[in-house]
């Protein structure tokens, strides 16, 4: 079997961002794009330029910032979509327009109200339109896995003839199975006469929990571009998870004989950054990047790993960028050691930000005996990824106990105004959230709340996660502090700020 190169097309900022509660602001998208560049993915799909002015600005900013990776924008097969996508990506070093139309009978009949011939004609016309702007055009046949294979062969041949460089086979609703998907890819290779002029890409959703398995089966059958997202975020049950695909290809190279360019040591930092900016936690037992992925609890396993790591470890934590429980710095650590640590963690901060983070580190080191990498990550996030703060916590006092109703008094800053409210509740968090609701005006509902320790140790910082709902929209928020009540209040305010900032975006 000959080795081939597999391209990784990351759609965290487009399909991933469509996932409920995962919307990111421009600053967060740029940070994520820079991390994807460090990962050395081949393509970043930065957004859907026509979806909103916010999406357009984000795609444009990513295209103008990222230099080492190609940048794509999604577009329907409509002239105005393609024009907008081009405007957004045109300043990238290597821009791509990714256009799509549905090809399954069910979508063509009920959604597009078009015949297969009309769909084919529109696809060809719009690929030509995109080609009038730039060379790299990708075409996706939405709902390909529920489409008639013969129609897929026909439309793929036609768009390749029109100049598409990549034809993408999406399992839009997560319906296919590994064997079936591999057979479809083989069928495309055998029945599309001009297939050698294009790259075959696949894009899998995880509705039946098979997105990664389907993607890998397609790679084995000849697909050479794999579409995925960090942490597997995406519509409904998500997209295929990048870290799982990349580490499966690397760990089972003997089987797949395929290499990616991904710098695997950047996988864990990418996963952490994404969950910090979206407030979306990674499940503890998630493969590759979950808290438990490299934890050996049972005595037998621990004994084996101590004797020889390969007994129970098929990859090292270091290979995905996880440096477990690394003791970082203490209160006597100096500026030099701190800056060195920042660099070795992959952060390249400008002087004013470094000064702010160092100051917060000193304050934290006064409260905690030891400061771990994860504590530092949290401080950096706090100082670099701040979104527009409509509301900011100033002060709080909470009176609570097991024999009384809790009372919370909170002061928040709302731009130049200072607001104060008092509320009672059956516990301190309930009382504090009630006071915030009074100040914000309650048009949302608390959907989920959880708290976890950032590191081990009695003096560990607490990280709170909150999810609020307004109508159909979900917003996550996170907050960190050595005081768990403060962490919870910050998380709640963070989710509210995210909701208010999203309200400024225009609807698609
Ligand atoms: O799932 C899907 O079909 C998509 C396409 C737009 C590629 O996201
Ligand atoms: Zn998708």
Short mmCIF file of C-alpha atoms and ligand atoms in Angstrom, two decimals:
data_model
loop_
_atom_site.label_atom_id
_atom_site.label_comp_id
_atom_site.label_asym_id
_atom_site.label_seq_id
_atom_site.Cartn_x
_atom_site.Cartn_y
_atom_site.Cartn_z
CA UNK A 1 0.00 0.00 0.00
CA UNK A 2 1.41 3.41 -0.87
CA UNK A 3 1.49 6.31 1.58
CA UNK A 4 -0.54 9.39 0.74
CA UNK A 5 -1.00 12.79 2.23
CA UNK A 6 -4.32 13.63 3.82
CA UNK A 7 -5.51 17.24 3.98
CA UNK A 8 -7.30 18.43 7.09
CA UNK A 9 -10.07 20.94 6.40
CA UNK A 10 -11.15 22.52 9.65
CA UNK A 11 -14.69 23.88 9.90
CA UNK A 12 -14.75 24.75 13.62
CA UNK A 13 -15.39 28.41 12.80
CA UNK A 14 -18.23 27.60 10.38
CA UNK A 15 -20.06 24.30 11.00
CA UNK A 16 -18.73 24.20 14.57
CA UNK A 17 -19.98 27.66 15.31
CA UNK A 18 -23.45 26.62 14.11
CA UNK A 19 -23.63 24.33 17.12
CA UNK A 20 -26.11 25.56 19.77
CA UNK A 21 -24.41 27.92 22.20
CA UNK A 22 -21.05 27.88 20.40
CA UNK A 23 -21.12 31.30 18.80
CA UNK A 24 -17.83 33.19 19.02
CA UNK A 25 -17.10 36.87 18.64
CA UNK A 26 -14.53 38.21 16.20
CA UNK A 27 -11.68 38.30 18.70
CA UNK A 28 -12.38 34.72 19.77
CA UNK A 29 -12.54 33.54 16.15
CA UNK A 30 -9.21 35.18 15.42
CA UNK A 31 -7.58 33.53 18.43
CA UNK A 32 -8.98 30.18 17.34
CA UNK A 33 -7.79 30.75 13.75
CA UNK A 34 -4.28 31.49 15.00
CA UNK A 35 -4.34 28.25 16.96
CA UNK A 36 -5.52 26.35 13.86
CA UNK A 37 -2.57 27.86 12.02
CA UNK A 38 -0.24 26.54 14.73
CA UNK A 39 -1.88 23.14 14.26
CA UNK A 40 -0.98 23.35 10.56
CA UNK A 41 -4.36 22.30 9.26
CA UNK A 42 -4.55 22.65 5.47
CA UNK A 43 -7.73 24.73 5.23
CA UNK A 44 -9.65 26.89 7.70
CA UNK A 45 -13.29 27.37 6.79
CA UNK A 46 -13.71 30.71 8.54
CA UNK A 47 -17.46 31.15 8.19
CA UNK A 48 -20.45 31.70 5.94
CA UNK A 49 -19.77 35.23 4.70
CA UNK A 50 -23.32 36.10 3.64
CA UNK A 51 -24.91 34.84 6.86
CA UNK A 52 -24.49 38.14 8.73
CA UNK A 53 -22.26 41.22 8.79
CA UNK A 54 -20.53 39.65 11.82
CA UNK A 55 -19.77 36.47 9.86
CA UNK A 56 -18.47 38.50 6.92
CA UNK A 57 -16.14 40.54 9.15
CA UNK A 58 -14.88 37.39 10.85
CA UNK A 59 -14.09 35.60 7.57
CA UNK A 60 -12.36 38.73 6.26
CA UNK A 61 -10.32 39.18 9.44
CA UNK A 62 -9.23 35.52 9.44
CA UNK A 63 -8.34 35.72 5.73
CA UNK A 64 -6.21 38.82 6.38
CA UNK A 65 -4.52 37.44 9.51
CA UNK A 66 -3.72 33.81 8.77
CA UNK A 67 -0.81 33.46 6.36
CA UNK A 68 0.23 29.82 6.43
CA UNK A 69 -3.14 28.16 5.89
CA UNK A 70 -5.70 28.44 3.11
CA UNK A 71 -8.94 30.17 4.07
CA UNK A 72 -12.42 29.27 2.78
CA UNK A 73 -15.86 30.82 3.02
CA UNK A 74 -19.05 28.87 2.54
CA UNK A 75 -21.62 30.04 -0.05
CA UNK A 76 -24.89 28.62 -1.35
CA UNK A 77 -25.09 28.22 -5.12
CA UNK A 78 -26.38 31.78 -5.43
CA UNK A 79 -24.55 34.64 -7.13
CA UNK A 80 -24.93 36.98 -4.15
CA UNK A 81 -23.50 34.33 -1.78
CA UNK A 82 -20.51 33.73 -4.03
CA UNK A 83 -19.86 37.45 -4.48
CA UNK A 84 -19.94 37.96 -0.71
CA UNK A 85 -17.71 34.93 -0.08
CA UNK A 86 -15.17 36.28 -2.56
CA UNK A 87 -15.20 39.74 -0.97
CA UNK A 88 -14.51 38.13 2.42
CA UNK A 89 -11.66 35.79 1.39
CA UNK A 90 -10.02 37.70 -1.45
CA UNK A 91 -7.14 39.02 0.69
CA UNK A 92 -6.12 35.59 1.94
CA UNK A 93 -2.79 34.17 0.75
CA UNK A 94 -4.72 31.23 -0.72
CA UNK A 95 -8.49 31.89 -0.80
CA UNK A 96 -11.17 29.26 -1.43
CA UNK A 97 -14.87 29.57 -2.25
CA UNK A 98 -16.83 26.58 -1.00
CA UNK A 99 -20.23 26.36 -2.64
CA UNK A 100 -22.92 23.77 -1.97
CA UNK A 101 -26.35 22.56 -3.02
CA UNK A 102 -28.42 19.60 -1.86
CA UNK A 103 -28.55 16.55 -4.12
CA UNK A 104 -30.85 14.09 -2.34
CA UNK A 105 -34.36 13.58 -3.71
CA UNK A 106 -35.85 14.59 -0.38
CA UNK A 107 -33.95 17.91 -0.25
CA UNK A 108 -34.40 18.68 -3.95
CA UNK A 109 -38.15 18.03 -3.81
CA UNK A 110 -39.08 19.63 -0.48
CA UNK A 111 -36.39 22.23 0.19
CA UNK A 112 -35.22 23.38 -3.23
CA UNK A 113 -38.41 22.53 -5.15
CA UNK A 114 -36.16 21.82 -8.12
CA UNK A 115 -35.55 18.90 -10.48
CA UNK A 116 -32.17 17.14 -10.53
CA UNK A 117 -31.40 18.80 -13.89
CA UNK A 118 -32.12 22.25 -12.47
CA UNK A 119 -29.88 21.51 -9.47
CA UNK A 120 -27.07 20.31 -11.74
CA UNK A 121 -27.37 23.37 -13.98
CA UNK A 122 -27.28 25.73 -10.99
CA UNK A 123 -24.25 23.95 -9.50
CA UNK A 124 -22.29 24.22 -12.76
CA UNK A 125 -23.25 27.84 -13.29
CA UNK A 126 -22.20 28.83 -9.77
CA UNK A 127 -18.92 26.89 -9.87
CA UNK A 128 -18.17 28.84 -13.08
CA UNK A 129 -19.15 32.07 -11.36
CA UNK A 130 -16.82 31.30 -8.43
CA UNK A 131 -14.04 30.37 -10.89
CA UNK A 132 -14.36 33.81 -12.45
CA UNK A 133 -13.01 35.13 -9.15
CA UNK A 134 -10.41 32.59 -8.12
CA UNK A 135 -8.85 29.22 -8.85
CA UNK A 136 -9.70 27.19 -5.75
CA UNK A 137 -13.38 26.28 -5.77
CA UNK A 138 -14.85 23.47 -3.68
CA UNK A 139 -18.24 21.99 -4.43
CA UNK A 140 -20.33 20.09 -1.85
CA UNK A 141 -23.31 17.86 -2.60
CA UNK A 142 -25.34 18.40 0.57
CA UNK A 143 -26.98 15.22 1.90
CA UNK A 144 -24.79 13.18 -0.45
CA UNK A 145 -25.22 9.98 1.54
CA UNK A 146 -29.00 10.01 0.93
CA UNK A 147 -28.60 10.99 -2.74
CA UNK A 148 -28.87 8.66 -5.73
CA UNK A 149 -25.26 7.61 -6.45
CA UNK A 150 -25.83 7.96 -10.23
CA UNK A 151 -26.92 11.57 -9.75
CA UNK A 152 -23.87 12.24 -7.57
CA UNK A 153 -21.55 10.85 -10.29
CA UNK A 154 -23.25 13.09 -12.85
CA UNK A 155 -23.13 16.30 -10.82
CA UNK A 156 -19.55 15.71 -9.64
CA UNK A 157 -18.38 15.14 -13.23
CA UNK A 158 -20.17 18.31 -14.37
CA UNK A 159 -18.71 20.55 -11.62
CA UNK A 160 -15.20 19.17 -12.15
CA UNK A 161 -15.56 19.99 -15.84
CA UNK A 162 -16.65 23.48 -14.75
CA UNK A 163 -13.44 23.83 -12.73
CA UNK A 164 -14.15 22.58 -9.16
CA UNK A 165 -10.87 21.49 -7.59
CA UNK A 166 -12.47 19.67 -4.65
CA UNK A 167 -15.68 17.68 -4.60
CA UNK A 168 -17.03 17.11 -1.11
CA UNK A 169 -19.27 14.23 -0.04
CA UNK A 170 -21.11 15.31 3.12
CA UNK A 171 -22.99 12.93 5.37
CA UNK A 172 -25.13 15.91 6.34
CA UNK A 173 -27.51 14.09 8.68
CA UNK A 174 -25.05 11.52 10.07
CA UNK A 175 -26.90 8.65 8.40
CA UNK A 176 -24.26 6.53 6.71
CA UNK A 177 -22.15 3.65 8.07
CA UNK A 178 -18.42 3.01 7.53
CA UNK A 179 -18.81 0.17 4.97
CA UNK A 180 -21.52 1.95 3.04
CA UNK A 181 -19.57 5.23 2.97
CA UNK A 182 -16.38 3.50 1.79
CA UNK A 183 -18.40 1.88 -1.03
CA UNK A 184 -19.79 5.31 -2.01
CA UNK A 185 -16.28 6.80 -2.22
CA UNK A 186 -15.12 3.83 -4.31
CA UNK A 187 -18.16 4.28 -6.55
CA UNK A 188 -17.28 7.96 -7.07
CA UNK A 189 -13.69 7.07 -7.94
CA UNK A 190 -14.83 4.49 -10.44
CA UNK A 191 -17.75 6.32 -12.02
CA UNK A 192 -16.74 9.98 -12.26
CA UNK A 193 -14.56 10.09 -15.40
CA UNK A 194 -12.66 13.29 -14.47
CA UNK A 195 -12.18 12.41 -10.80
CA UNK A 196 -8.39 12.48 -11.14
CA UNK A 197 -8.59 16.24 -11.68
CA UNK A 198 -10.19 16.79 -8.25
CA UNK A 199 -9.62 16.03 -4.60
CA UNK A 200 -12.28 13.88 -2.91
CA UNK A 201 -13.30 15.39 0.43
CA UNK A 202 -15.64 14.02 3.10
CA UNK A 203 -17.62 15.83 5.78
CA UNK A 204 -19.35 13.69 8.42
CA UNK A 205 -21.87 14.46 11.14
CA UNK A 206 -22.16 12.45 14.31
CA UNK A 207 -25.89 11.75 14.71
CA UNK A 208 -25.31 8.02 15.08
CA UNK A 209 -21.92 8.43 16.75
CA UNK A 210 -20.09 7.28 13.60
CA UNK A 211 -18.65 10.53 12.21
CA UNK A 212 -15.00 9.68 12.90
CA UNK A 213 -15.40 6.02 11.85
CA UNK A 214 -17.10 7.07 8.62
CA UNK A 215 -14.40 9.67 7.91
CA UNK A 216 -11.62 7.13 8.44
CA UNK A 217 -13.39 4.54 6.29
CA UNK A 218 -13.60 7.14 3.51
CA UNK A 219 -9.88 7.90 3.88
CA UNK A 220 -9.12 4.23 3.52
CA UNK A 221 -11.29 4.15 0.38
CA UNK A 222 -9.48 7.08 -1.24
CA UNK A 223 -10.78 10.40 0.15
CA UNK A 224 -7.82 12.73 0.65
CA UNK A 225 -9.44 15.72 2.36
CA UNK A 226 -11.12 15.18 5.71
CA UNK A 227 -13.43 17.83 7.15
CA UNK A 228 -13.69 18.12 10.90
CA UNK A 229 -13.90 20.38 13.93
CA UNK A 230 -11.96 20.74 17.17
CA UNK A 231 -13.71 18.78 19.96
CA UNK A 232 -16.19 17.57 17.33
CA UNK A 233 -18.46 20.59 17.82
CA UNK A 234 -21.08 21.21 15.16
CA UNK A 235 -24.76 21.07 14.26
CA UNK A 236 -26.80 18.69 16.49
CA UNK A 237 -24.48 15.84 17.64
CA UNK A 238 -21.53 17.59 16.00
CA UNK A 239 -19.00 16.94 13.26
CA UNK A 240 -16.14 14.46 13.10
CA UNK A 241 -13.59 15.39 15.79
CA UNK A 242 -10.25 16.53 14.39
CA UNK A 243 -8.17 15.26 17.30
CA UNK A 244 -9.65 11.76 16.94
CA UNK A 245 -9.11 11.59 13.17
CA UNK A 246 -5.56 12.89 13.36
CA UNK A 247 -4.48 10.65 16.23
CA UNK A 248 -6.14 7.58 14.68
CA UNK A 249 -4.24 8.19 11.44
CA UNK A 250 -0.99 8.70 13.34
CA UNK A 251 -1.36 5.90 15.88
CA UNK A 252 -2.61 3.39 13.30
CA UNK A 253 -0.30 4.48 10.52
CA UNK A 254 0.44 0.78 10.00
CA UNK A 255 -3.20 0.40 8.87
CA UNK A 256 -4.10 3.71 7.20
CA UNK A 257 -0.72 4.57 5.61
CA UNK A 258 -1.77 8.21 5.51
CA UNK A 259 -0.07 11.25 6.99
CA UNK A 260 -1.41 14.67 7.87
CA UNK A 261 0.60 17.87 8.44
CA UNK A 262 -1.02 18.45 11.82
CA UNK A 263 1.31 19.31 14.70
CA UNK A 264 -0.29 16.90 17.14
CA UNK A 265 1.21 18.66 20.19
CA UNK A 266 -1.15 21.55 19.44
CA UNK A 267 -4.31 19.39 19.69
CA UNK A 268 -4.81 19.69 23.42
CA UNK A 269 -4.12 23.47 23.49
CA UNK A 270 -6.65 23.87 20.64
CA UNK A 271 -9.25 21.86 22.54
CA UNK A 272 -8.74 23.93 25.71
CA UNK A 273 -8.88 27.21 23.84
CA UNK A 274 -12.12 26.24 22.12
CA UNK A 275 -13.83 25.18 25.32
CA UNK A 276 -12.68 28.39 26.97
CA UNK A 277 -13.98 30.67 24.24
CA UNK A 278 -17.28 28.87 23.78
CA UNK A 279 -17.81 27.85 27.40
CA UNK A 280 -18.62 24.38 26.03
CA UNK A 281 -17.03 21.75 28.27
CA UNK A 282 -15.34 18.66 26.87
CA UNK A 283 -16.82 15.47 28.30
CA UNK A 284 -14.38 13.86 30.77
CA UNK A 285 -14.08 10.60 28.87
CA UNK A 286 -13.76 12.19 25.42
CA UNK A 287 -11.07 10.45 23.36
CA UNK A 288 -7.71 12.29 23.08
CA UNK A 289 -8.61 15.54 24.87
CA UNK A 290 -10.96 14.54 27.74
CA UNK A 291 -9.71 14.80 31.35
CA UNK A 292 -9.70 11.02 31.67
CA UNK A 293 -8.15 10.22 28.28
CA UNK A 294 -4.76 9.48 29.82
CA UNK A 295 -5.78 8.77 33.43
CA UNK A 296 -5.11 5.26 34.71
CA UNK A 297 -7.23 4.66 37.79
CA UNK A 298 -7.21 0.93 38.39
CA UNK A 299 -4.32 -0.62 40.31
CA UNK A 300 -3.63 -3.16 37.58
CA UNK A 301 -3.37 -0.44 34.94
CA UNK A 302 -1.21 1.78 37.13
CA UNK A 303 1.12 -1.09 37.86
CA UNK A 304 1.41 -1.93 34.15
CA UNK A 305 2.03 1.69 33.12
CA UNK A 306 4.72 2.09 35.78
CA UNK A 307 6.43 -1.08 34.59
CA UNK A 308 6.19 -0.08 30.92
CA UNK A 309 4.01 2.67 29.48
CA UNK A 310 3.11 0.73 26.36
CA UNK A 311 1.17 -1.86 28.40
CA UNK A 312 -1.88 0.39 28.53
CA UNK A 313 -0.87 3.54 26.64
CA UNK A 314 -1.16 3.57 22.83
CA UNK A 315 -0.09 7.23 22.58
CA UNK A 316 1.63 9.54 25.02
CA UNK A 317 -0.12 12.53 26.62
CA UNK A 318 2.82 14.66 25.45
CA UNK A 319 2.14 13.72 21.81
CA UNK A 320 -1.17 15.61 21.99
CA UNK A 321 0.30 18.49 24.00
CA UNK A 322 -0.90 17.43 27.43
CA UNK A 323 1.74 18.04 30.09
CA UNK A 324 -0.02 16.56 33.07
CA UNK A 325 -0.03 18.23 36.44
CA UNK A 326 2.97 20.24 35.56
CA UNK A 327 4.02 22.37 38.48
CA UNK A 328 4.46 25.79 37.01
CA UNK A 329 5.39 28.55 39.36
CA UNK A 330 5.01 29.72 42.92
CA UNK A 331 4.73 33.13 44.58
CA UNK A 332 8.49 33.60 44.61
CA UNK A 333 8.91 32.92 40.91
CA UNK A 334 10.29 35.85 39.02
CA UNK A 335 9.31 37.57 35.84
CA UNK A 336 11.93 35.75 33.79
CA UNK A 337 10.70 32.27 34.77
CA UNK A 338 7.15 33.42 34.10
CA UNK A 339 7.97 34.65 30.59
CA UNK A 340 9.84 31.45 29.79
CA UNK A 341 6.85 29.40 30.87
CA UNK A 342 4.49 31.48 28.71
CA UNK A 343 6.72 30.82 25.69
CA UNK A 344 7.00 27.09 26.35
CA UNK A 345 3.20 26.93 26.59
CA UNK A 346 3.07 28.43 23.09
CA UNK A 347 1.86 31.93 24.04
CA UNK A 348 3.32 34.89 22.24
CA UNK A 349 1.85 37.80 24.19
CA UNK A 350 2.57 41.47 23.61
CA UNK A 351 4.21 43.44 26.43
CA UNK A 352 1.07 45.11 27.91
CA UNK A 353 -0.81 41.78 27.98
CA UNK A 354 2.18 40.01 29.48
CA UNK A 355 2.33 42.68 32.21
CA UNK A 356 -1.36 42.22 33.00
CA UNK A 357 -1.11 38.42 33.08
CA UNK A 358 2.00 38.59 35.29
CA UNK A 359 0.19 40.89 37.71
CA UNK A 360 -2.77 38.47 37.92
CA UNK A 361 -0.37 35.55 38.34
CA UNK A 362 1.20 37.27 41.36
CA UNK A 363 -2.25 37.88 42.87
CA UNK A 364 -3.22 34.25 42.27
CA UNK A 365 0.07 32.95 43.68
CA UNK A 366 -0.73 34.82 46.90
CA UNK A 367 -3.94 32.81 47.23
CA UNK A 368 -2.67 29.43 45.94
CA UNK A 369 0.49 27.59 46.94
CA UNK A 370 1.24 26.38 43.42
CA UNK A 371 0.08 27.64 40.07
CA UNK A 372 -0.38 25.06 37.30
CA UNK A 373 -0.43 25.43 33.51
CA UNK A 374 -4.22 25.31 33.57
CA UNK A 375 -4.33 28.18 36.06
CA UNK A 376 -2.15 30.20 33.72
CA UNK A 377 -4.35 29.34 30.72
CA UNK A 378 -7.32 30.66 32.66
CA UNK A 379 -5.54 33.93 33.46
CA UNK A 380 -4.52 34.39 29.83
CA UNK A 381 -8.05 33.81 28.68
CA UNK A 382 -9.27 36.36 31.18
CA UNK A 383 -6.82 39.00 29.99
CA UNK A 384 -6.79 38.35 26.23
CA UNK A 385 -10.19 37.06 25.22
CA UNK A 386 -12.42 39.49 27.01
CA UNK A 387 -15.54 40.09 24.98
CA UNK A 388 -17.59 43.27 25.04
CA UNK A 389 -18.59 43.54 28.70
CA UNK A 390 -22.07 44.98 28.96
CA UNK A 391 -22.08 43.95 32.60
CA UNK A 392 -19.07 43.55 34.85
CA UNK A 393 -18.94 42.31 38.41
CA UNK A 394 -17.79 44.97 40.87
CA UNK A 395 -18.57 43.58 44.32
CA UNK A 396 -20.74 41.02 46.03
CA UNK A 397 -21.68 40.12 49.59
CA UNK A 398 -23.58 36.93 50.31
CA UNK A 399 -25.08 35.92 53.59
CA UNK A 400 -25.90 32.21 53.71
CA UNK A 401 -26.08 29.19 55.97
CA UNK A 402 -27.93 25.93 56.42
CA UNK A 403 -30.62 27.46 58.65
CA UNK A 404 -31.46 30.62 56.74
CA UNK A 405 -32.50 32.04 53.39
CA UNK A 406 -29.48 33.29 51.43
CA UNK A 407 -29.25 36.99 50.66
CA UNK A 408 -27.03 38.36 47.90
CA UNK A 409 -26.09 42.02 47.43
CA UNK A 410 -24.38 42.66 44.09
CA UNK A 411 -22.84 45.66 42.42
CA UNK A 412 -22.40 45.48 38.65
CA UNK A 413 -20.92 48.01 36.25
CA UNK A 414 -22.94 48.64 33.08
CA UNK A 415 -20.55 50.83 31.02
CA UNK A 416 -20.40 54.08 33.06
CA UNK A 417 -23.25 53.18 35.42
CA UNK A 418 -22.92 51.34 38.70
CA UNK A 419 -25.97 49.23 39.54
CA UNK A 420 -26.86 47.51 42.78
CA UNK A 421 -29.45 44.86 43.63
CA UNK A 422 -30.38 42.63 46.54
CA UNK A 423 -32.05 39.26 46.16
CA UNK A 424 -32.84 36.26 48.30
CA UNK A 425 -32.92 32.58 47.42
CA UNK A 426 -32.65 29.04 48.76
CA UNK A 427 -28.85 29.07 48.25
CA UNK A 428 -26.05 31.57 47.58
CA UNK A 429 -25.88 30.95 43.80
CA UNK A 430 -29.64 31.19 43.41
CA UNK A 431 -29.67 34.47 45.37
CA UNK A 432 -26.73 35.92 43.39
CA UNK A 433 -28.24 34.97 40.01
CA UNK A 434 -31.55 36.51 41.12
CA UNK A 435 -29.80 39.83 41.84
CA UNK A 436 -28.17 39.75 38.38
CA UNK A 437 -31.55 39.02 36.74
CA UNK A 438 -33.00 42.09 38.44
CA UNK A 439 -30.26 44.28 37.00
CA UNK A 440 -30.26 42.81 33.48
CA UNK A 441 -34.01 42.31 33.04
CA UNK A 442 -35.00 38.65 32.88
CA UNK A 443 -35.79 37.58 29.32
CA UNK A 444 -33.67 34.44 29.47
CA UNK A 445 -33.73 31.24 31.44
CA UNK A 446 -30.96 29.34 33.22
CA UNK A 447 -30.64 25.99 31.43
CA UNK A 448 -27.55 24.44 32.96
CA UNK A 449 -24.96 25.15 35.62
CA UNK A 450 -21.92 23.18 36.71
CA UNK A 451 -18.74 23.67 38.64
CA UNK A 452 -15.43 21.87 38.52
CA UNK A 453 -11.94 22.27 39.93
CA UNK A 454 -9.38 23.56 37.41
CA UNK A 455 -6.57 21.53 39.00
CA UNK A 456 -6.28 19.22 41.98
CA UNK A 457 -5.58 20.50 45.50
CA UNK A 458 -7.68 22.08 48.23
CA UNK A 459 -6.80 25.55 47.05
CA UNK A 460 -7.70 24.80 43.40
CA UNK A 461 -9.55 27.43 41.41
CA UNK A 462 -13.16 26.64 40.60
CA UNK A 463 -14.38 26.90 37.00
CA UNK A 464 -18.11 27.44 36.59
CA UNK A 465 -20.04 26.77 33.38
CA UNK A 466 -23.45 28.24 32.75
CA UNK A 467 -25.89 27.85 29.88
CA UNK A 468 -28.77 30.27 29.43
CA UNK A 469 -31.57 30.12 26.89
CA UNK A 470 -33.38 32.93 25.16
CA UNK A 471 -36.08 31.54 22.87
CA UNK A 472 -34.29 28.97 20.72
CA UNK A 473 -30.85 30.44 21.27
CA UNK A 474 -28.40 28.99 23.80
CA UNK A 475 -25.50 30.90 25.29
CA UNK A 476 -22.64 29.46 27.33
CA UNK A 477 -20.54 31.31 29.82
CA UNK A 478 -17.60 30.37 31.99
CA UNK A 479 -15.89 31.96 34.96
CA UNK A 480 -12.86 31.14 37.08
CA UNK A 481 -11.89 32.14 40.59
CA UNK A 482 -10.46 30.69 43.78
CA UNK A 483 -13.91 31.52 45.20
CA UNK A 484 -16.56 29.26 43.64
CA UNK A 485 -19.36 31.77 44.17
CA UNK A 486 -17.38 34.43 42.35
CA UNK A 487 -16.62 31.92 39.55
CA UNK A 488 -20.35 31.20 39.24
CA UNK A 489 -21.33 34.88 39.15
CA UNK A 490 -18.67 35.57 36.49
CA UNK A 491 -19.89 32.62 34.39
CA UNK A 492 -23.50 33.83 34.53
CA UNK A 493 -22.50 37.38 33.58
CA UNK A 494 -20.27 36.01 30.80
CA UNK A 495 -23.23 34.09 29.29
CA UNK A 496 -25.41 37.23 29.53
CA UNK A 497 -22.70 39.35 27.84
CA UNK A 498 -22.45 36.74 25.07
CA UNK A 499 -26.25 36.90 24.60
CA UNK A 500 -26.26 40.69 24.48
CA UNK A 501 -23.34 40.78 22.04
CA UNK A 502 -25.07 38.25 19.78
CA UNK A 503 -28.20 40.38 19.75
CA UNK A 504 -26.17 43.04 17.96
CA UNK A 505 -25.51 40.62 15.10
CA UNK A 506 -27.97 40.74 12.26
CA UNK A 507 -30.07 37.60 11.72
CA UNK A 508 -29.53 35.47 8.61
O1 LIG B 1 -23.25 19.09 6.57
C1 LIG B 1 -23.20 19.62 5.44
O2 LIG B 1 -23.76 19.13 4.46
C2 LIG B 1 -22.47 20.87 5.32
C3 LIG B 1 -22.20 21.34 3.92
C4 LIG B 1 -22.52 22.77 3.77
C5 LIG B 1 -20.80 21.00 3.55
O3 LIG B 1 -22.05 21.44 6.29
ZN1 LIG B 2 -22.00 20.04 8.04
#
